[in-house]
Each structure stands twice: as C-alpha cells, then as structure tokens.
CSV table of C-alpha atoms and ligand atoms in Angstrom, one decimal:
chain,number,residue,atom,x,y,z
A,79,MET,CA,-146.2,-34.1,42.2
A,80,LEU,CA,-148.2,-32.2,44.8
A,81,ASN,CA,-148.4,-28.8,43.0
A,82,PHE,CA,-149.8,-28.6,39.5
A,83,GLU,CA,-150.9,-26.4,36.8
A,84,ALA,CA,-154.1,-28.0,35.7
A,85,ASN,CA,-155.7,-27.4,32.3
A,86,PHE,CA,-159.5,-27.1,32.1
A,87,ASP,CA,-160.5,-27.4,28.4
A,88,GLY,CA,-163.7,-26.1,27.0
A,89,LEU,CA,-165.8,-28.9,25.6
A,90,VAL,CA,-167.0,-28.0,22.1
A,91,GLY,CA,-170.7,-27.4,22.0
A,92,PRO,CA,-173.3,-29.1,19.7
A,93,THR,CA,-173.7,-25.9,17.6
A,94,HIS,CA,-170.1,-25.4,16.6
A,95,HIS,CA,-170.1,-23.7,13.2
A,96,TYR,CA,-168.3,-21.2,11.0
A,97,ALA,CA,-170.0,-17.8,11.0
A,98,GLY,CA,-167.2,-15.4,10.3
A,99,LEU,CA,-167.9,-13.5,13.5
A,100,SER,CA,-164.5,-12.4,14.5
A,101,LEU,CA,-163.0,-9.4,12.7
A,102,GLY,CA,-159.2,-9.6,13.2
A,103,ASN,CA,-159.2,-13.4,13.4
A,104,LYS,CA,-158.2,-14.5,9.9
A,105,ALA,CA,-159.3,-18.1,10.3
A,106,SER,CA,-162.8,-17.1,11.4
A,107,LEU,CA,-163.2,-14.7,8.4
A,108,TYR,CA,-161.7,-17.1,5.9
A,109,ASN,CA,-163.9,-20.1,6.8
A,110,ARG,CA,-167.2,-18.2,7.1
A,111,ASN,CA,-170.2,-20.3,6.0
A,112,GLU,CA,-168.1,-23.4,5.5
A,113,LEU,CA,-169.7,-26.6,6.7
A,114,SER,CA,-168.6,-27.6,10.2
A,115,ASN,CA,-168.6,-31.0,11.9
A,116,PRO,CA,-169.5,-30.5,15.6
A,117,LYS,CA,-169.2,-34.2,16.4
A,118,LYS,CA,-165.7,-34.3,15.0
A,119,ALA,CA,-164.8,-31.1,16.8
A,120,ALA,CA,-165.9,-32.3,20.2
A,121,LEU,CA,-164.1,-35.7,19.7
A,122,GLN,CA,-160.9,-33.9,18.6
A,123,GLY,CA,-161.0,-31.8,21.8
A,124,LEU,CA,-161.7,-34.8,24.0
A,125,LYS,CA,-158.9,-36.8,22.4
A,126,LYS,CA,-156.4,-34.0,23.3
A,127,MET,CA,-157.7,-34.0,26.9
A,128,LYS,CA,-157.5,-37.8,27.1
A,129,LEU,CA,-154.0,-38.1,25.8
A,130,LEU,CA,-152.8,-35.4,28.2
A,131,ALA,CA,-154.6,-37.0,31.2
A,132,ASP,CA,-153.0,-40.3,30.2
A,133,ARG,CA,-149.6,-38.7,30.3
A,134,GLY,CA,-150.3,-37.7,33.9
A,135,PHE,CA,-151.3,-34.1,33.5
A,136,ILE,CA,-154.3,-32.9,35.5
A,137,GLN,CA,-157.1,-32.3,33.0
A,138,GLY,CA,-160.4,-30.7,33.7
A,139,ILE,CA,-163.5,-30.0,31.5
A,140,LEU,CA,-165.6,-26.9,31.2
A,141,PRO,CA,-169.0,-27.5,29.6
A,142,PRO,CA,-170.4,-25.6,26.7
A,143,GLN,CA,-173.2,-23.0,26.9
A,144,PRO,CA,-176.9,-23.3,25.8
A,145,ARG,CA,-177.1,-22.3,22.2
A,146,PRO,CA,-179.0,-21.0,20.2
A,147,ASN,CA,-179.3,-18.4,23.0
A,148,ILE,CA,-183.1,-18.2,23.1
A,149,ASN,CA,-183.0,-16.0,26.2
A,150,ALA,CA,-181.0,-13.4,24.4
A,151,LEU,CA,-183.3,-13.6,21.4
A,152,ARG,CA,-186.3,-12.8,23.7
A,153,GLU,CA,-184.4,-9.9,25.2
A,154,LEU,CA,-183.9,-8.6,21.7
A,155,GLY,CA,-187.7,-8.5,21.1
A,156,PHE,CA,-188.3,-11.8,19.4
A,157,ILE,CA,-191.6,-13.2,20.8
A,158,GLY,CA,-193.6,-16.4,20.7
A,159,ASN,CA,-192.7,-20.0,21.5
A,160,ASP,CA,-189.2,-21.3,20.8
A,161,ALA,CA,-190.1,-22.5,17.3
A,162,GLN,CA,-191.6,-19.1,16.4
A,163,ILE,CA,-188.7,-17.2,17.8
A,164,LEU,CA,-186.2,-19.3,15.7
A,165,GLN,CA,-188.3,-18.8,12.5
A,166,TYR,CA,-188.7,-15.1,13.1
A,167,ALA,CA,-185.0,-14.5,13.8
A,168,SER,CA,-183.9,-16.6,10.9
A,169,LYS,CA,-186.1,-14.5,8.6
A,170,VAL,CA,-185.2,-11.0,9.8
A,171,SER,CA,-181.6,-11.5,10.9
A,172,PRO,CA,-179.9,-14.8,10.1
A,173,HIS,CA,-176.6,-13.2,11.1
A,174,LEU,CA,-177.9,-12.5,14.6
A,175,LEU,CA,-179.3,-16.0,15.0
A,176,SER,CA,-176.0,-17.5,13.9
A,177,ALA,CA,-174.0,-15.2,16.3
A,178,LEU,CA,-176.4,-16.2,19.1
A,179,SER,CA,-175.8,-19.8,18.3
A,180,SER,CA,-172.0,-19.7,18.4
A,181,ALA,CA,-170.2,-22.4,20.4
A,182,SER,CA,-167.4,-19.9,21.1
A,183,SER,CA,-167.2,-20.7,24.8
A,184,MET,CA,-165.1,-23.7,23.8
A,185,TRP,CA,-162.1,-21.4,23.8
A,186,ALA,CA,-161.7,-21.5,27.5
A,187,ALA,CA,-158.5,-19.4,27.5
A,188,ASN,CA,-161.0,-16.5,27.1
A,189,ALA,CA,-163.3,-17.7,30.0
A,190,ALA,CA,-161.4,-15.8,32.7
A,191,THR,CA,-158.2,-14.6,34.2
A,192,VAL,CA,-156.9,-16.8,37.0
A,193,SER,CA,-154.4,-16.0,39.7
A,194,PRO,CA,-152.8,-18.7,41.8
A,195,SER,CA,-153.1,-18.4,45.6
A,196,ALA,CA,-149.3,-17.9,45.9
A,197,ASP,CA,-149.7,-14.5,44.2
A,198,SER,CA,-152.8,-13.1,45.9
A,199,ALA,CA,-152.6,-11.2,49.2
A,200,ASP,CA,-155.5,-13.3,50.7
A,201,GLY,CA,-153.8,-16.6,49.7
A,202,LYS,CA,-156.8,-17.7,47.6
A,203,ILE,CA,-157.2,-18.5,43.9
A,204,HIS,CA,-158.9,-15.6,42.1
A,205,PHE,CA,-161.0,-15.9,38.9
A,206,THR,CA,-162.3,-12.9,37.0
A,207,VAL,CA,-164.7,-13.8,34.2
A,208,ALA,CA,-163.8,-12.1,30.9
A,209,ASN,CA,-166.4,-9.8,29.5
A,210,LEU,CA,-165.3,-10.5,25.9
A,211,ASN,CA,-166.7,-7.1,25.1
A,212,ASN,CA,-165.3,-6.8,21.7
A,213,LYS,CA,-167.5,-9.3,19.9
A,214,LEU,CA,-171.3,-9.7,20.2
A,215,HIS,CA,-171.3,-13.5,20.2
A,216,ARG,CA,-168.6,-13.7,22.9
A,217,SER,CA,-170.0,-11.0,25.1
A,218,LEU,CA,-173.0,-13.2,25.9
A,219,GLU,CA,-170.8,-15.9,27.5
A,220,ALA,CA,-169.9,-14.1,30.7
A,221,PRO,CA,-173.0,-14.9,33.0
A,222,VAL,CA,-173.0,-18.6,32.2
A,223,THR,CA,-169.2,-18.8,32.4
A,224,ALA,CA,-169.5,-17.3,35.9
A,225,ALA,CA,-172.0,-20.0,36.9
A,226,ILE,CA,-169.8,-22.8,35.4
A,227,LEU,CA,-166.6,-21.6,37.2
A,228,ARG,CA,-168.5,-21.2,40.5
A,229,ALA,CA,-169.8,-24.7,40.2
A,230,THR,CA,-166.4,-26.1,39.2
A,231,PHE,CA,-164.4,-24.3,41.9
A,232,ASN,CA,-167.1,-24.4,44.5
A,233,ASN,CA,-165.4,-23.8,47.8
A,234,ASN,CA,-164.9,-20.3,49.2
A,235,SER,CA,-162.1,-21.4,51.5
A,236,TYR,CA,-159.9,-21.7,48.4
A,237,PHE,CA,-161.6,-19.9,45.5
A,238,VAL,CA,-162.7,-16.3,45.0
A,239,HIS,CA,-165.0,-15.5,42.0
A,240,HIS,CA,-165.3,-12.1,40.5
A,241,ASN,CA,-167.9,-11.3,37.9
A,242,SER,CA,-166.8,-9.9,34.6
A,243,LEU,CA,-165.7,-6.2,34.4
A,244,ILE,CA,-168.2,-3.5,33.3
A,245,GLN,CA,-169.5,-4.4,29.8
A,246,GLN,CA,-168.1,-1.3,28.0
A,247,SER,CA,-165.2,-1.1,25.6
A,248,ASP,CA,-162.9,0.8,27.9
A,249,PHE,CA,-162.8,-2.3,30.1
A,250,SER,CA,-162.6,-4.9,27.2
A,251,ASP,CA,-161.2,-8.0,28.8
A,252,GLU,CA,-160.4,-11.3,27.0
A,253,GLY,CA,-159.1,-13.3,30.0
A,254,ALA,CA,-156.2,-15.6,30.3
A,255,ALA,CA,-155.4,-15.4,26.6
A,256,ASN,CA,-153.7,-12.1,27.3
A,257,HIS,CA,-152.0,-13.2,30.6
A,258,ASN,CA,-148.7,-15.0,31.3
A,259,ARG,CA,-147.1,-16.0,34.5
A,260,PHE,CA,-143.5,-16.8,35.4
A,261,CYS,CA,-142.3,-18.7,38.4
A,262,SER,CA,-139.9,-21.3,39.7
A,263,GLU,CA,-142.3,-23.8,41.3
A,264,TYR,CA,-146.0,-23.2,40.4
A,265,THR,CA,-147.0,-22.6,44.0
A,266,HIS,CA,-144.3,-20.1,44.7
A,267,GLN,CA,-144.8,-16.3,44.2
A,268,GLY,CA,-144.8,-15.6,40.5
A,269,ILE,CA,-144.6,-12.7,38.1
A,270,GLN,CA,-147.8,-11.9,36.3
A,271,LEU,CA,-147.7,-10.4,32.9
A,272,PHE,CA,-150.9,-8.7,31.6
A,273,VAL,CA,-150.8,-7.9,27.9
A,274,TYR,CA,-153.0,-5.2,26.4
A,275,GLY,CA,-153.7,-4.0,22.9
A,276,ARG,CA,-154.6,-0.4,23.6
A,277,LYS,CA,-155.1,2.2,26.3
A,278,ALA,CA,-158.6,3.4,26.8
A,279,PHE,CA,-158.0,6.5,28.9
A,280,THR,CA,-154.8,7.9,27.4
A,281,LYS,CA,-153.7,8.3,23.8
A,282,GLY,CA,-151.2,5.7,22.6
A,283,ILE,CA,-150.3,3.7,19.5
A,284,GLU,CA,-153.0,1.3,18.3
A,285,PRO,CA,-153.5,-1.1,15.4
A,286,GLN,CA,-154.9,0.5,12.3
A,287,PHE,CA,-157.2,-2.1,10.8
A,288,TYR,CA,-158.2,-4.7,13.4
A,289,PRO,CA,-159.5,-4.1,16.9
A,290,ALA,CA,-157.3,-4.4,20.0
A,291,ARG,CA,-159.5,-6.5,22.2
A,292,GLN,CA,-157.8,-5.9,25.5
A,293,THR,CA,-157.3,-2.6,27.3
A,294,LEU,CA,-154.7,-1.6,29.9
A,295,GLU,CA,-157.5,-0.4,32.1
A,296,ALA,CA,-159.1,-3.9,32.2
A,297,CYS,CA,-155.7,-5.5,33.0
A,298,GLU,CA,-155.3,-3.1,35.9
A,299,ALA,CA,-158.7,-3.8,37.2
A,300,VAL,CA,-158.2,-7.5,37.2
A,301,SER,CA,-154.8,-7.2,39.0
A,302,ARG,CA,-156.6,-5.1,41.7
A,303,LEU,CA,-159.4,-7.6,42.1
A,304,HIS,CA,-156.8,-10.4,42.4
A,305,GLN,CA,-154.9,-8.6,45.2
A,306,LEU,CA,-151.6,-8.9,43.3
A,307,ASN,CA,-148.4,-7.5,44.6
A,308,LEU,CA,-147.5,-4.7,42.1
A,309,LYS,CA,-143.8,-5.5,42.6
A,310,TYR,CA,-144.4,-8.7,40.7
A,311,THR,CA,-147.0,-7.5,38.2
A,312,ILE,CA,-146.2,-6.2,34.7
A,313,PHE,CA,-148.4,-4.6,32.1
A,314,ALA,CA,-147.1,-4.6,28.6
A,315,GLN,CA,-148.5,-3.7,25.2
A,316,GLN,CA,-148.7,-6.2,22.4
A,317,ASN,CA,-147.1,-5.0,19.2
A,318,PRO,CA,-150.0,-3.2,17.4
A,319,ILE,CA,-148.6,-4.1,14.0
A,320,ILE,CA,-149.1,-7.8,14.6
A,321,ILE,CA,-152.7,-7.3,15.6
A,322,ASP,CA,-153.1,-6.1,12.1
A,323,TYR,CA,-151.5,-9.3,10.9
A,324,GLY,CA,-154.1,-11.3,12.8
A,325,VAL,CA,-152.8,-11.7,16.4
A,326,PHE,CA,-156.1,-11.0,18.0
A,327,HIS,CA,-155.0,-12.5,21.4
A,328,ASN,CA,-151.5,-12.6,22.9
A,329,ASP,CA,-151.6,-16.4,23.1
A,330,VAL,CA,-151.3,-16.4,19.3
A,331,ILE,CA,-147.8,-15.0,19.6
A,332,SER,CA,-146.4,-16.0,23.0
A,333,VAL,CA,-146.6,-18.7,25.6
A,334,SER,CA,-145.1,-19.1,29.0
A,335,ASN,CA,-144.6,-21.9,31.5
A,336,GLN,CA,-142.7,-21.6,34.8
A,337,ASN,CA,-139.4,-19.8,34.0
A,338,ILE,CA,-139.8,-20.1,30.2
A,339,PHE,CA,-141.1,-17.5,27.8
A,340,PHE,CA,-141.5,-18.7,24.2
A,341,HIS,CA,-142.4,-15.9,21.8
A,342,HIS,CA,-141.7,-14.2,18.5
A,343,GLN,CA,-139.2,-11.4,18.0
A,344,TYR,CA,-142.1,-9.0,17.2
A,345,SER,CA,-144.6,-10.0,19.9
A,346,PHE,CA,-144.4,-6.8,22.1
A,347,LEU,CA,-144.2,-3.1,21.6
A,348,GLU,CA,-141.2,-2.5,23.8
A,349,GLN,CA,-139.9,-6.0,23.9
A,350,GLU,CA,-136.4,-5.5,25.2
A,351,LYS,CA,-137.7,-3.4,28.1
A,352,LEU,CA,-140.3,-6.0,28.9
A,353,LEU,CA,-137.8,-8.9,28.9
A,354,LYS,CA,-135.5,-6.9,31.2
A,355,LYS,CA,-138.3,-6.3,33.6
A,356,ILE,CA,-139.1,-10.0,33.8
A,357,LYS,CA,-135.5,-10.9,34.2
A,358,ASP,CA,-135.0,-8.4,37.0
A,359,LYS,CA,-138.0,-9.6,38.9
A,360,SER,CA,-137.1,-13.2,38.4
A,361,LYS,CA,-133.7,-12.4,40.0
A,362,VAL,CA,-135.5,-10.9,43.1
A,363,LEU,CA,-137.6,-14.1,43.3
A,364,GLY,CA,-134.5,-16.3,42.9
A,365,PHE,CA,-135.1,-18.1,39.7
A,366,SER,CA,-133.4,-17.9,36.3
A,367,PHE,CA,-135.7,-16.7,33.5
A,368,ILE,CA,-135.2,-18.4,30.2
A,369,ASN,CA,-136.2,-16.4,27.1
A,370,ILE,CA,-136.7,-18.3,23.8
A,371,GLU,CA,-137.3,-15.6,21.2
A,372,VAL,CA,-137.9,-16.8,17.7
A,373,PRO,CA,-136.2,-14.4,15.2
A,374,ASP,CA,-138.2,-13.2,12.2
A,375,ARG,CA,-135.4,-14.3,9.9
A,376,GLU,CA,-136.2,-17.9,11.0
A,377,ILE,CA,-139.9,-17.7,11.1
A,378,LYS,CA,-141.6,-14.8,9.6
A,379,ILE,CA,-144.5,-13.3,11.6
A,380,LYS,CA,-147.0,-14.5,8.9
A,381,ASP,CA,-145.8,-18.1,9.2
A,382,ALA,CA,-145.9,-17.9,13.0
A,383,ILE,CA,-149.5,-16.7,12.9
A,384,ASP,CA,-150.7,-19.0,10.1
A,385,SER,CA,-149.1,-22.1,11.7
A,386,TYR,CA,-150.3,-21.1,15.2
A,387,LEU,CA,-146.9,-22.1,16.5
A,388,PHE,CA,-147.2,-20.0,19.7
A,389,ASN,CA,-150.8,-21.1,20.4
A,390,SER,CA,-149.1,-24.1,22.0
A,391,GLN,CA,-149.2,-25.4,25.5
A,392,LEU,CA,-145.9,-25.9,27.4
A,393,LEU,CA,-146.4,-28.6,30.0
A,394,THR,CA,-144.0,-29.7,32.7
A,395,LYS,CA,-143.5,-33.4,32.8
A,396,GLN,CA,-142.8,-35.5,35.9
A,397,ASP,CA,-139.1,-35.4,35.2
A,398,GLY,CA,-139.1,-31.5,35.1
A,399,LYS,CA,-138.6,-31.3,31.3
A,400,MET,CA,-141.3,-29.8,29.2
A,401,MET,CA,-143.5,-30.9,26.3
A,402,ILE,CA,-144.8,-28.5,23.7
A,403,VAL,CA,-148.4,-29.3,22.5
A,404,ILE,CA,-148.9,-27.8,19.1
A,405,PRO,CA,-151.5,-27.9,16.4
A,406,GLU,CA,-150.8,-30.4,13.6
A,407,GLU,CA,-150.7,-27.5,11.1
A,408,CYS,CA,-147.2,-26.6,12.4
A,409,GLN,CA,-145.9,-29.7,10.6
A,410,GLN,CA,-147.0,-28.2,7.2
A,411,TYR,CA,-144.5,-25.2,7.6
A,412,LYS,CA,-141.0,-26.5,7.0
A,413,ASN,CA,-139.4,-23.5,8.8
A,414,VAL,CA,-141.7,-24.0,11.8
A,415,TRP,CA,-141.2,-27.7,12.0
A,416,ASN,CA,-137.4,-27.5,11.6
A,417,TYR,CA,-137.3,-24.9,14.3
A,418,LEU,CA,-139.2,-27.1,16.7
A,419,ILE,CA,-137.0,-30.1,15.9
A,420,ASN,CA,-133.8,-28.2,16.5
A,421,LEU,CA,-135.2,-26.5,19.7
A,422,THR,CA,-136.2,-29.8,21.2
A,423,LYS,CA,-132.8,-31.4,20.3
A,424,ASP,CA,-130.9,-28.7,22.1
A,425,PRO,CA,-129.8,-30.3,25.4
A,426,SER,CA,-129.8,-26.8,27.1
A,427,CYS,CA,-133.5,-26.3,26.2
A,428,PRO,CA,-136.0,-27.6,28.8
A,429,ILE,CA,-138.5,-28.4,26.0
A,430,ASN,CA,-137.6,-31.8,24.8
A,431,GLU,CA,-140.8,-33.3,23.3
A,432,ILE,CA,-143.3,-32.2,20.6
A,433,GLN,CA,-146.9,-33.4,20.8
A,434,PRO,CA,-149.0,-32.4,17.7
A,435,PHE,CA,-152.8,-32.6,17.8
A,436,ASP,CA,-155.4,-32.6,15.1
A,437,LEU,CA,-157.7,-29.8,16.2
A,438,GLN,CA,-158.7,-28.7,12.7
A,439,GLU,CA,-162.4,-28.0,13.4
A,440,SER,CA,-161.5,-25.5,16.1
A,441,MET,CA,-158.4,-24.2,14.2
A,442,ARG,CA,-160.7,-23.2,11.4
A,443,ASN,CA,-162.3,-20.7,13.8
A,444,GLY,CA,-158.9,-19.5,15.1
A,445,GLY,CA,-158.7,-21.8,18.1
A,446,GLY,CA,-155.5,-23.9,18.7
A,447,PRO,CA,-154.5,-26.0,21.7
A,448,ALA,CA,-153.8,-23.0,24.0
A,449,CYS,CA,-157.2,-21.4,23.2
A,450,LEU,CA,-159.0,-24.4,24.3
A,451,ARG,CA,-157.6,-24.5,27.8
A,452,LEU,CA,-157.8,-22.5,31.0
A,453,ARG,CA,-154.8,-22.9,33.3
A,454,VAL,CA,-155.3,-23.2,37.0
A,455,VAL,CA,-152.4,-23.6,39.4
A,456,LEU,CA,-153.5,-25.9,42.2
A,457,ASN,CA,-151.8,-27.2,45.3
A,458,LYS,CA,-153.0,-30.5,46.8
A,459,ASN,CA,-155.8,-29.1,49.0
A,460,GLU,CA,-157.0,-26.8,46.2
A,461,LEU,CA,-157.1,-29.7,43.8
A,462,ALA,CA,-159.1,-31.7,46.3
A,463,ALA,CA,-161.6,-28.8,46.5
A,464,VAL,CA,-162.4,-28.9,42.8
A,465,ASN,CA,-165.7,-30.5,41.7
A,466,SER,CA,-164.6,-34.0,41.1
A,467,GLY,CA,-166.9,-34.5,38.2
A,468,SER,CA,-165.0,-31.8,36.3
A,469,LEU,CA,-161.8,-33.8,36.1
A,470,LEU,CA,-161.2,-36.2,33.2
A,471,THR,CA,-160.9,-39.8,34.2
A,472,GLU,CA,-161.0,-42.9,31.9
A,473,ASP,CA,-164.7,-43.5,32.8
A,474,ARG,CA,-165.7,-39.9,32.2
A,475,TYR,CA,-163.9,-39.9,28.9
A,476,GLN,CA,-165.9,-42.9,27.8
A,477,GLN,CA,-169.1,-41.3,29.0
A,478,LEU,CA,-168.3,-38.1,27.2
A,479,THR,CA,-167.5,-39.7,23.9
A,480,GLN,CA,-170.7,-41.7,24.0
A,481,TRP,CA,-172.6,-38.5,24.9
A,482,VAL,CA,-171.1,-36.7,21.9
A,483,GLN,CA,-171.9,-39.7,19.6
A,484,LYS,CA,-175.5,-39.6,20.9
A,485,TYR,CA,-176.3,-35.9,20.5
A,486,TYR,CA,-173.9,-34.2,18.0
A,487,ARG,CA,-174.5,-33.7,14.3
A,488,ASP,CA,-171.7,-34.3,11.8
A,489,ARG,CA,-172.6,-31.3,9.6
A,490,LEU,CA,-173.8,-27.9,10.4
A,491,HIS,CA,-174.1,-24.7,8.5
A,492,SER,CA,-174.6,-21.2,9.8
A,493,ASN,CA,-178.1,-21.1,8.2
A,494,ASP,CA,-179.3,-24.2,10.1
A,495,PHE,CA,-180.4,-22.6,13.3
A,496,PHE,CA,-184.1,-22.0,12.4
A,497,ASP,CA,-184.6,-25.7,13.3
A,498,LEU,CA,-186.3,-26.3,16.6
A,499,GLN,CA,-185.0,-29.9,16.6
A,500,LEU,CA,-181.4,-28.6,16.8
A,501,LEU,CA,-182.2,-26.4,19.8
A,502,LYS,CA,-184.0,-29.4,21.5
A,503,GLU,CA,-181.0,-31.7,20.8
A,504,SER,CA,-178.5,-29.1,22.1
A,505,TYR,CA,-180.4,-28.3,25.3
A,506,GLU,CA,-181.1,-32.0,26.1
A,507,ALA,CA,-177.4,-32.7,25.6
A,508,LEU,CA,-176.4,-30.0,28.0
A,509,ASP,CA,-178.9,-31.2,30.5
A,510,GLU,CA,-177.4,-34.7,30.5
A,511,LEU,CA,-173.9,-33.2,30.6
A,512,THR,CA,-174.5,-31.4,33.9
A,513,GLN,CA,-175.2,-34.9,35.3
A,514,ILE,CA,-172.0,-36.4,33.8
A,515,LEU,CA,-169.9,-33.6,35.2
A,516,MET,CA,-171.9,-33.4,38.4
A,517,LEU,CA,-172.3,-29.6,38.1
A,518,GLY,CA,-175.8,-29.1,39.4
A,519,ASN,CA,-178.1,-26.5,37.9
A,520,ILE,CA,-175.8,-24.2,36.0
A,521,TYR,CA,-178.1,-23.4,33.1
A,522,ASP,CA,-181.3,-21.5,33.3
A,523,PHE,CA,-183.4,-23.4,30.8
A,524,GLN,CA,-185.9,-26.3,31.1
A,525,CYS,CA,-185.9,-29.2,28.7
B,973,SUG,O1,-162.7,-15.1,19.9
B,973,SUG,N1,-163.2,-17.4,17.3
B,973,SUG,C1,-162.6,-17.1,18.6
B,973,SUG,C2,-161.3,-17.8,18.7
B,973,SUG,C3,-160.8,-17.6,20.1
B,973,SUG,C4,-159.4,-18.1,20.2
B,973,SUG,N2,-158.9,-17.9,21.6
B,973,SUG,C5,-157.7,-17.6,22.0
B,973,SUG,N3,-156.8,-17.2,21.1
B,973,SUG,N4,-157.4,-17.7,23.2
B,973,SUG,C6,-162.5,-15.6,18.7
B,973,SUG,O2,-162.2,-14.9,17.8
B,973,SUG,C7,-165.0,-17.4,15.6
B,973,SUG,C8,-166.5,-17.8,15.6
B,973,SUG,C9,-167.0,-17.8,14.2
B,973,SUG,O3,-166.6,-17.0,13.4
B,973,SUG,O4,-167.9,-18.5,13.9
B,973,SUG,C10,-164.5,-17.1,17.0
B,973,SUG,O5,-165.3,-16.6,17.9
C-alpha cells in the first residue's frame, strides 16, 4: 500500500487522573475524584498502538504535555519556586491545580483538524491546532500541541501548520473529533464534513443543558485556512438533543472511513438532507457512498453513547475490507454486540472484523479508541517526511513500555498535585521521551 491513513495516538501522560472537568461528558463527571492508574492507562494505549502496528497499519505517537502546568500557574499569579507554587495553589484552589494537571492532551482527535494534500488547493497537508476553547484544562493544550505537530510533521514542502483559531467562544474548535472525510482512495479528492454544535453569529437551535463545543464559524475558518474546494465541503449541525444526552463531540456518534459512514439515526439535525448531499457529491467524484445508519429501535441513543459504539476506528486492511476497533465496553451491551456481529457477518458490508480494546482508564474520562487518535492521510513521500522517531516500531514500543514502567505511578488522585516529586517525575519523563521520539526541544521547561 502506498497511500495510507495513518493514526497518531496521544500517549497518556504521567498525571492522568479523574477530575470531573468536562461538563457534558458523562464519564468525566461520573468518575470525578476516583483513583486513576496512569501506568495502566499509558500501557493500555500503547498496547492498542502496538497491535494495530503489528497488523500493518501506520501508527504514530504524539507525546503528552508538561503537567502540572507550572507556567500557567505563574501566569495566574502564583509566585515562588515550584514547590511553593504547588503548595500555594493546592491550598487556595485545588480545583485549578487539578485542571492545570490534566493529561487531557492524550485525546489526540482533539489536537487539530487535518486535511489531506488531495483536498487542499496548494497540494499540501494542512493542520489547524484546535483551541479547545470550551474547557479551561483543554484550552491550555494549543501552544504545545502546535510545537508537537510542527516537530512531528517537520517539512514545509509537504506540511502547512496553522496555529489555533482566536481563543474566544465564537470560534470554539475541537479539531478532528468533529470532522469526517469521504473518498474512494485516500489520496483522491475527498468530501470533508465539518460538524458543529451551534452557530455563534446567527440564532439557531442549540442544546439546552450542555455546551455545544464547536461553532459553525470555527468550521468555516478551518476550511478557509485549509484551502478546501467548497464544492466538496459540507457543514452540518449535530443534533442538539443528543448533546444533552452526552454527545460532546461528533466522534461519539459517527465515524467515517473512505466511502463508509457509520452513525446513529439521530446523529445530525437534518440527517436526510446531509446524507443526500454526501451522496450527490460522491457521485460527482465517482464513488459509491455507503451509509450504515443504526436505527434507534435497534440501539437506543443512550446505549450508543454509554457503550461508545461510534467512538470506534474503521481501518482499511490490506485486502480492502475494514476492521472496526471498538472499546471493550461494547461487549457488555447485548444489543450493541449483536448488532456488530450481524453487521460484520453481512457479506455486503465492507466491515468484516471486530477488534475490541481495553481502554478503561481513558474511557472513564470519556475517551474511547477514536478519541485517542489523530488521522493523517499520507502518500509515500509525505510519510517519508514524517519525523521517523514518531512512528511506532517494535523497538520503540519496547522503549516506551520500559519508559512508562520507570516513571509512571500506579495510583493518582486529583488532590495529589501539591507534591513536587510528582512534578519532577513527570517533567523528567517527558524530557527523556523527547529523546525516544527524536522530537528535539518541544517543551519550554528545564529539568
Ligand atoms: O474533552 N475528557 C475529554 C475527553 C475527550 C474525548 N475526545 C473525543 N471525543 N474526541 C474531554 O471532555 C476529562 C478530564 C477530567 O475530567 O479529568 C476530559 O477532559
């Protein structure tokens, strides 16, 4: 295979914990203040990457960010040396300290929106870092994410990097988690679908209880930056009702791969219109669009969300058939599991294999298989231009598992961040990681 869709997974950071930071994300709220196991979380993520790499898929790694975020604490007026700052913050605002220690950059689907070179007027791959404006802990990710992406895709003949959009709620942008693409071959012109939760500039229907994290205006800005052909670009609103049920990103209720769209009956506001648009555009591009819509009578929206069925990855195998990568939790829902078994048995369905993964540590913060990865379509030359240290090989997997064993704790609570030793461990770990991944100086701290 010369043309691929590679997956770059976010490596879970040493401060992974449950802080209940994400209003609208049921798992995050439900597991608030539970004990986490960062070591287990990182190893679960690595195991997924390894198995997929062993199966022949191109698998990349994106490193975590320095946490606790001591720079942000300084900017917020905490003074003194690192130990004093941590003590001071833990006394006056333990919630803030916990938010500024979140390992949330592991959910790489929120790192950026990525457009393949086939779709952009200048023939280059475009990245726009997500501003993650809706949540304090996530809004701090953007600058380091920009540095990581620039170091990973470090060749301006092939890659164009855009910083995050204006940090203001009218331009709230959550990256690839609200973005789908349909195509025949990956490196042929595709149709890009940008999904938003609300319009900032005009009045429209919105969820009532939980925030809509992505605006239409942000989607439009990203499509402009990426020089997309409007003929093949679609903007669609997610069904606001399901945001109130807990669909805080569109990848919780739909997933696409090549010509396949797998989603729930109630995913989008004007679903029929949207499907017709995709179909019409796919006809112009000469491929047949396959729509797999799960009816609510078979899987109720609540079960779809709780099982995280749609937070799956659809991966094209060497023989052209597809594998669906799901969270293990799907097996606990009889209707979901039966649906998947029947789907993959159907000879007319391109998906013919189910691959469950145990990602429980991430799932308990609302992050399934699809949340953990950033997709990047690459042709042969583009792949060769990727920082080689960022790709998972057998050796690098061994190095990374040893690195996790060396630095990560096996229990952490949201009140543990006053501890200078934890900060030291985390920063030292990241320093060593930049060498394993050959990324150079991407963090602005000194060990
Ligand atoms: O932004 N959870 C993340 C989960 C992101 C999932 N990503 C995608 N669906 N693509 C979020 O809500 C919880 C952190 C905490 O509560 O400790 C959190 O940030």
